[in-house]
Coordinates of C-alpha atoms and ligand atoms in Angstrom, one line a residue:
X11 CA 76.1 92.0 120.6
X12 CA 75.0 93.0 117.3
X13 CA 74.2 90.4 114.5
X14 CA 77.3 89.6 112.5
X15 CA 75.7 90.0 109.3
X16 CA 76.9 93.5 108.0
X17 CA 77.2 95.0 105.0
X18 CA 79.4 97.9 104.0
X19 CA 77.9 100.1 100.7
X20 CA 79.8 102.7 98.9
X21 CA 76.8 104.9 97.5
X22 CA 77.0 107.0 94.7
X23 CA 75.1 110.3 94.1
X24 CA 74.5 110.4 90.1
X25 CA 76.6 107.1 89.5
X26 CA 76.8 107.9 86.1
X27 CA 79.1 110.2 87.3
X28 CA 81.1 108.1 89.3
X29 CA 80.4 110.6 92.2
X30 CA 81.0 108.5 95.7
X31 CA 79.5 110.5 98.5
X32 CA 78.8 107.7 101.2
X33 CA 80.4 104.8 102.8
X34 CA 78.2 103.3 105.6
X35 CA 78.7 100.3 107.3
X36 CA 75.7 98.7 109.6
X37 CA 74.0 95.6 110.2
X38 CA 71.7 94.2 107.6
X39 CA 68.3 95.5 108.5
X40 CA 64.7 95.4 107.8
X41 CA 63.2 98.0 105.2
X42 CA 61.3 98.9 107.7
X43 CA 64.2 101.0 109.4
X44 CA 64.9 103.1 106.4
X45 CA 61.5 103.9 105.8
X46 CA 60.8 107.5 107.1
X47 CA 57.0 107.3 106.7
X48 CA 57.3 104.3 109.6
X49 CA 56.7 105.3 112.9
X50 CA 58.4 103.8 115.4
X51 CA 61.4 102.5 113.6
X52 CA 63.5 99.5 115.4
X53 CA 66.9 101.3 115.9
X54 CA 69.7 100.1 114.2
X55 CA 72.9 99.9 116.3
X56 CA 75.8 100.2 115.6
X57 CA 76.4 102.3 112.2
X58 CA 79.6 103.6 110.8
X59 CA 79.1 106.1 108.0
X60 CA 81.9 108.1 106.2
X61 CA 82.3 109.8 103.2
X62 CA 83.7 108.6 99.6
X63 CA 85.2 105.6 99.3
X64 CA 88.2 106.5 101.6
X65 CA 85.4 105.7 104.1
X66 CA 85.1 102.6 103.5
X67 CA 88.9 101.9 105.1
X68 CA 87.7 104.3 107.6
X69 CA 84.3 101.9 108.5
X70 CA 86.6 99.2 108.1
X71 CA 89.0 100.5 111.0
X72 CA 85.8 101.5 113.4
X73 CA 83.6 98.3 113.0
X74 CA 85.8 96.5 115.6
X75 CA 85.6 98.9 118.4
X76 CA 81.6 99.3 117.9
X77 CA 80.9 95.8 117.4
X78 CA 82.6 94.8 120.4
X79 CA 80.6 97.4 122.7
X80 CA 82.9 100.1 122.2
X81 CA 82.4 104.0 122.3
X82 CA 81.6 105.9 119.2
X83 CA 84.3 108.5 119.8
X84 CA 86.7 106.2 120.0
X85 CA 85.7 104.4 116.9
X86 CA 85.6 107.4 114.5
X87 CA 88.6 108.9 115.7
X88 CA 90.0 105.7 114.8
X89 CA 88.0 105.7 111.3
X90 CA 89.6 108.9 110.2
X91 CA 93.3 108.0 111.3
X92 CA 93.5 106.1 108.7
X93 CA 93.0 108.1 105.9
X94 CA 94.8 110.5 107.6
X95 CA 97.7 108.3 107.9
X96 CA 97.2 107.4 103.9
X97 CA 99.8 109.1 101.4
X98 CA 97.5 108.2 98.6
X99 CA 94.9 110.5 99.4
X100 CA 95.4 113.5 98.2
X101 CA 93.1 115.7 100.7
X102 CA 93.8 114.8 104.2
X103 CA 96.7 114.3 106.4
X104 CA 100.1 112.8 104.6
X105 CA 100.0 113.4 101.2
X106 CA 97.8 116.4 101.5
X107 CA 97.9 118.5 98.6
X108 CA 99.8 122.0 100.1
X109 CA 98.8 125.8 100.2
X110 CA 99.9 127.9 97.1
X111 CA 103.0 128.3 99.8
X112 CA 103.8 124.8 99.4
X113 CA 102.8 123.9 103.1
X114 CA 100.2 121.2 104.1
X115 CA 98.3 123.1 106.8
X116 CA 95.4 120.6 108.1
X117 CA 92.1 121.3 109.9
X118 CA 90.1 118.8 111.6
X119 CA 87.2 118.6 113.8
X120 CA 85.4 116.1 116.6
X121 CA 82.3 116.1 118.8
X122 CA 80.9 113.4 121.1
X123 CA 77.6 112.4 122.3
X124 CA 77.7 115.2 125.1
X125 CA 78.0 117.8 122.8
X126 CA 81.9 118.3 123.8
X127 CA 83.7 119.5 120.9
X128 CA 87.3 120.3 120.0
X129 CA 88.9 121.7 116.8
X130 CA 92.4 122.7 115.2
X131 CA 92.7 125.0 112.3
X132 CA 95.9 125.4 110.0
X133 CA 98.0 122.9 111.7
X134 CA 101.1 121.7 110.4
X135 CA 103.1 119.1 110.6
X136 CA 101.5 116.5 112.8
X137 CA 99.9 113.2 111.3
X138 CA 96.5 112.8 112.9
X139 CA 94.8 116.6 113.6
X140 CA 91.9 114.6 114.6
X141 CA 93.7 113.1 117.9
X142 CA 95.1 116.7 118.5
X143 CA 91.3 118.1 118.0
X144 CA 90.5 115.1 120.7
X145 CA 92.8 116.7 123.0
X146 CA 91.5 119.8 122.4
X147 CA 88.0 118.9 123.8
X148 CA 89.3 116.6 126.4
X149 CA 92.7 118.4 128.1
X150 CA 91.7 121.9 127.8
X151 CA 88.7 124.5 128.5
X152 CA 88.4 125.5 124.7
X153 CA 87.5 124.3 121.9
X154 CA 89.5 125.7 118.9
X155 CA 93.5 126.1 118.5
X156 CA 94.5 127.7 115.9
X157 CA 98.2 127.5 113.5
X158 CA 101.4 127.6 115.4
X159 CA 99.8 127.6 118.9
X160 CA 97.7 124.0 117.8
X161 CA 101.2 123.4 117.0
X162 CA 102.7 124.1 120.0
X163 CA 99.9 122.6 122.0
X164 CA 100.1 118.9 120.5
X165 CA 103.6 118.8 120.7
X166 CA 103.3 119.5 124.6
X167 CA 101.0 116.7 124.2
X168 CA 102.9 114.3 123.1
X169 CA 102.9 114.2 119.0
X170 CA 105.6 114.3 117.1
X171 CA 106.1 116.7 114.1
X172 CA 106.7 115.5 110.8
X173 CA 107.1 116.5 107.2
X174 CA 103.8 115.8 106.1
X175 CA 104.6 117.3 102.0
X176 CA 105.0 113.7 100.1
X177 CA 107.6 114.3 96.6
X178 CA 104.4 113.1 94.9
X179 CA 102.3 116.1 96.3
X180 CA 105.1 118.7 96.4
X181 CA 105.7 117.5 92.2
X182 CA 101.7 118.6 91.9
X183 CA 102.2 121.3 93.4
X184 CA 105.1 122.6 91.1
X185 CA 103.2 122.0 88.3
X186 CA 100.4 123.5 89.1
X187 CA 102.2 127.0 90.1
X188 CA 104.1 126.9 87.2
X189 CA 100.9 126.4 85.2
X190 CA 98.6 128.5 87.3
X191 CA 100.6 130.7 89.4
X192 CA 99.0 133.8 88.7
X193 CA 95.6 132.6 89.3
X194 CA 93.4 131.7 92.7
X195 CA 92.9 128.2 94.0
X196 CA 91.4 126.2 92.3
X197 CA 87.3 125.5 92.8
X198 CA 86.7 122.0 95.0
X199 CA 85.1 120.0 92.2
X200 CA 85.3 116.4 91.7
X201 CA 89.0 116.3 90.8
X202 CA 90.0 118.2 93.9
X203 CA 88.0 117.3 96.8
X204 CA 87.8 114.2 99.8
X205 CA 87.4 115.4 103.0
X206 CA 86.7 112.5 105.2
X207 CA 83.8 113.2 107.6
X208 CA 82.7 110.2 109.4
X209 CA 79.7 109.5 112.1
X210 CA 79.5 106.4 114.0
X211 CA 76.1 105.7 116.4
X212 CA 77.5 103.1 118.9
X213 CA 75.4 100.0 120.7
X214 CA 74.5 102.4 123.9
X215 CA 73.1 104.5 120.9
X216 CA 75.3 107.2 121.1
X217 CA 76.7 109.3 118.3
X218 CA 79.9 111.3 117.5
X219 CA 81.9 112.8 114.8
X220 CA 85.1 113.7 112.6
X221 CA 86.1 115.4 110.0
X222 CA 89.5 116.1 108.9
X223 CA 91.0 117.4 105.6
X224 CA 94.0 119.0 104.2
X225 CA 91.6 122.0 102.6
X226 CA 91.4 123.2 99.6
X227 CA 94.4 122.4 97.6
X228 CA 96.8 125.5 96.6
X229 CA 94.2 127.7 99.5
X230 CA 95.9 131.2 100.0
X231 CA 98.2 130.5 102.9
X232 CA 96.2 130.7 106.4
X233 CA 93.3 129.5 104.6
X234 CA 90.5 127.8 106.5
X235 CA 87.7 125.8 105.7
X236 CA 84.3 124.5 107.0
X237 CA 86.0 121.0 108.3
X238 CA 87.2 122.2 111.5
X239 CA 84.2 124.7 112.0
X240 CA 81.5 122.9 114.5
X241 CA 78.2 123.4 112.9
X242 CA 79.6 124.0 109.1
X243 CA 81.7 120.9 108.3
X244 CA 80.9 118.8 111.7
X245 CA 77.7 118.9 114.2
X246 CA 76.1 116.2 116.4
X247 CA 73.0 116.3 118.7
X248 CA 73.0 112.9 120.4
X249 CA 69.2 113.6 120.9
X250 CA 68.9 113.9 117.3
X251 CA 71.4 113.2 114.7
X252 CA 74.9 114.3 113.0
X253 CA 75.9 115.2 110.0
X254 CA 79.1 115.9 108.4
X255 CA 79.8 117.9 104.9
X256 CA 82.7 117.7 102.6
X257 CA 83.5 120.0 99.4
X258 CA 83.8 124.3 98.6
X259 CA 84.1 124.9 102.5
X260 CA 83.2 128.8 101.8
X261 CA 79.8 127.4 100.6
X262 CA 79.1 124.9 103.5
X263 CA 80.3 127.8 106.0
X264 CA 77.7 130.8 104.6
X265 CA 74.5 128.0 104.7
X266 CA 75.8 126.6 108.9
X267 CA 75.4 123.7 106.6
X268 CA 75.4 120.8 109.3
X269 CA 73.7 122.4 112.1
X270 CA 71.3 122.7 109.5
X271 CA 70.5 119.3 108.6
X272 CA 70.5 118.7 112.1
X273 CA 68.0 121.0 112.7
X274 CA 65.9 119.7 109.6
X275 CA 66.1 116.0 111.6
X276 CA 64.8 117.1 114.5
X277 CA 61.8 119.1 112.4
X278 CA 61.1 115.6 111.9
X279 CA 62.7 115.1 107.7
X280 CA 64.8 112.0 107.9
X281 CA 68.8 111.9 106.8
X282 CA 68.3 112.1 103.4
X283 CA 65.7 115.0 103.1
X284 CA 67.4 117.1 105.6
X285 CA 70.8 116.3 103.4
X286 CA 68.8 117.3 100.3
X287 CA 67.1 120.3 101.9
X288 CA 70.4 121.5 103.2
X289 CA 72.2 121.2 99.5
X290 CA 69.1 123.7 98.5
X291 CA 70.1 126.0 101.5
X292 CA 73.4 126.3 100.2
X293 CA 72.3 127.0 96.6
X294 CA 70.0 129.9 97.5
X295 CA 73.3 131.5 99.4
X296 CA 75.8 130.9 96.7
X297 CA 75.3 131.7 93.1
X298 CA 78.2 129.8 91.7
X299 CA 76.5 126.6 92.9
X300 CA 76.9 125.6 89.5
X301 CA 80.5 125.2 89.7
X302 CA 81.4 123.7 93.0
X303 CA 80.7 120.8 94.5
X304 CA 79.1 120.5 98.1
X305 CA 78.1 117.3 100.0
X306 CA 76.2 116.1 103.2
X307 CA 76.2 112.8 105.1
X308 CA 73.8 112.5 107.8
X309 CA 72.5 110.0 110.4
X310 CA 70.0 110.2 112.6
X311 CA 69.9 108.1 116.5
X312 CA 67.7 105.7 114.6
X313 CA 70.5 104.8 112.6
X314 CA 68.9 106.1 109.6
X315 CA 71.5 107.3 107.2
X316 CA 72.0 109.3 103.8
X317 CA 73.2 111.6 101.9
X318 CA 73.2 114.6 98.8
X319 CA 75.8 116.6 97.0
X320 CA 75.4 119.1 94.0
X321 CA 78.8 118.8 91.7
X322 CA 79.7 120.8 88.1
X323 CA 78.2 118.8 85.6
X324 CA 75.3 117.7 87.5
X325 CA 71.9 118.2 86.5
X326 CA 70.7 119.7 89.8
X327 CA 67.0 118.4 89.3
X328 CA 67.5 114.8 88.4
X329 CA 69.3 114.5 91.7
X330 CA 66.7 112.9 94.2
X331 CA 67.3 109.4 94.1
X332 CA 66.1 107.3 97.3
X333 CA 68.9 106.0 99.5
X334 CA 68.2 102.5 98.4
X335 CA 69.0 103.5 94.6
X336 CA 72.1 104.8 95.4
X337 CA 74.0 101.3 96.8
X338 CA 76.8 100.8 94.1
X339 CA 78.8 98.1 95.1
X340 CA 77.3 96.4 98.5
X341 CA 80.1 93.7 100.3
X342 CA 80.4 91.5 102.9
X343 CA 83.0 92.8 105.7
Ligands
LIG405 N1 85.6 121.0 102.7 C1 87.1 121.1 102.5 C2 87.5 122.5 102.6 O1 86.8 123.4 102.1 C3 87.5 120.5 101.2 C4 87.1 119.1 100.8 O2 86.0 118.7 101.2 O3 87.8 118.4 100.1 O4 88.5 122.7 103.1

């Protein structure tokens, strides 16, 4: 059993900014485990990490099920539930900020420590896309379903179909058409993001991961982001690491952005470089870098965690800060 002395921090990227990235939840452990010049590093067991502060619910949820010996696929499926379940978040699940159509269409994405995956795209109308993604992976031979027939397949399965448009959200909406109606979505930035991507590494030191989201708000209709994409917005390598990504999905999708800072892990950079070094990636591919916001949460089989994002207003260069700068409000669980 792991030491009952944990701490949850909510880490900000730039606090100045008030930018939350990452939400991480792990025993208390030496320096020694965070240090990537140390060699052999004691692994830390078990870790919850999520992004944003919704992650923190999220950690809060999972910490149970890994504590007690339980499987990190169960635990993150169960971390992202409940933001999914939340009407007061604005980007995944109930509550999800609609299409320009005025439909919520979700997308969502899981892998476990075997490398199994399974994904849903443009779903509507069902409360947790991450279960149905589950499914996916477990009850079938693919990995991806796709609008009505992801539909069509969880109801089979079992879940219900509900209205998932809030009067809060569909108000929002209004407003916005009638304000911008004529123009494209509008760019992810840091009034209109919050995927939730979550990792969990359990005590048998095995990893998986979730990400679910409602997309980009007012998308064009049949719009589909990097969340439910395995590699872009979701990848885990139980032999090295996973990472999870959250903001413009068009930008995470041209750099393969978390396959990527897989593959920097197992070159040997710990989370935090191979977060930063992936953020670069996707800076040389996209010229409007400027004005969108990207982020990536990574952690390694160590147990080493961290994290990078580039938003508008940022100053790009002064963006490096260690992990251990970052902690902006550490708490007991
Ligand atoms: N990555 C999501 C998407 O592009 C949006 C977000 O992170 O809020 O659909």
């Amino acid at each position: 059993m792991p030491d009952r002395r944990t701490f949850l921090k909510s880490s900000a990227l730039g606090a100045a900014a008030g930018l939350p990235l990452l939400a991480a939840c792990a025993p208390e452990t030496p320096d020694v485990a965070q240090d990537p010049d140390e060699g052999a590093v004691a692994p830390i067991r078990p870790v919850a990490l999520s992004t944003w502060n919704h992650g923190l619910a999220a950690n809060r949820e999972a910490w149970p099920i890994l504590e007690s010996g339980g499987r990190a696929l169960d635990a993150v499926e169960a971390g992202v539930r409940v933001p999914e379940a939340d009407p007061a978040i604005t980007s995944v699940g109930y509550g999800g900020a609609p299409d320009r159509e005025g439909h919520v269409t979700l997308d969502a994405c899981i892998m476990d420590e075997a490398g199994r995956c399974g994904s849903v795209a443009f779903l509507r109308e069902i409360l947790h896309p991450i279960s149905v993604a589950r499914r996916v992976m477990e009850e079938t031979p693919h990995v991806m379903l796709v609008g009505q027939g992801a539909q069509d397949f969880a109801v089979a399965q079992g879940f219900e179909r509900q209205n998932l448009l809030t009067p809060e959200a569909e108000a929002n909406w209004r407003t916005w058409l009638e304000r911008n109606g004529e123009t494209g979505p509008p760019p992810v930035n840091t009034e209109n993001h919050d995927t939730i991507g979550m990792l969990t590494l359990d005590m048998d030191g095995n990893l998986s991961g979730a990400c679910t989201t409602s997309g980009a708000a007012y998308k064009l209709h049949g719009r589909v982001g990097d969340s439910p994409i395995i590699g872009a917005g979701l990848y885990v390598d139980n032999a090295v690491g996973g990472a999870t990504a959250t903001g413009w999905g068009e930008a995470v999708i041209r750099a393969v952005g978390c396959f990527l800072v897989v593959e920097l892990m197992r070159q040997g950079h710990p989370p935090q470089e191979a977060c930063r070094l992936a953020v670069e990636r996707v800076i040389e591919k996209n010229p409007d870098w400027q004005e969108i916001q990207v982020g990536f949460i990574a952690l390694d089989r160590q147990g080493r965690y961290g994290g990078y994002c580039i938003a508008p207003g940022f100053d790009y260069a002064v963006k490096t800060p260690d992990i251990d700068e970052l902690v902006d409000a550490p708490s007991r669980l």
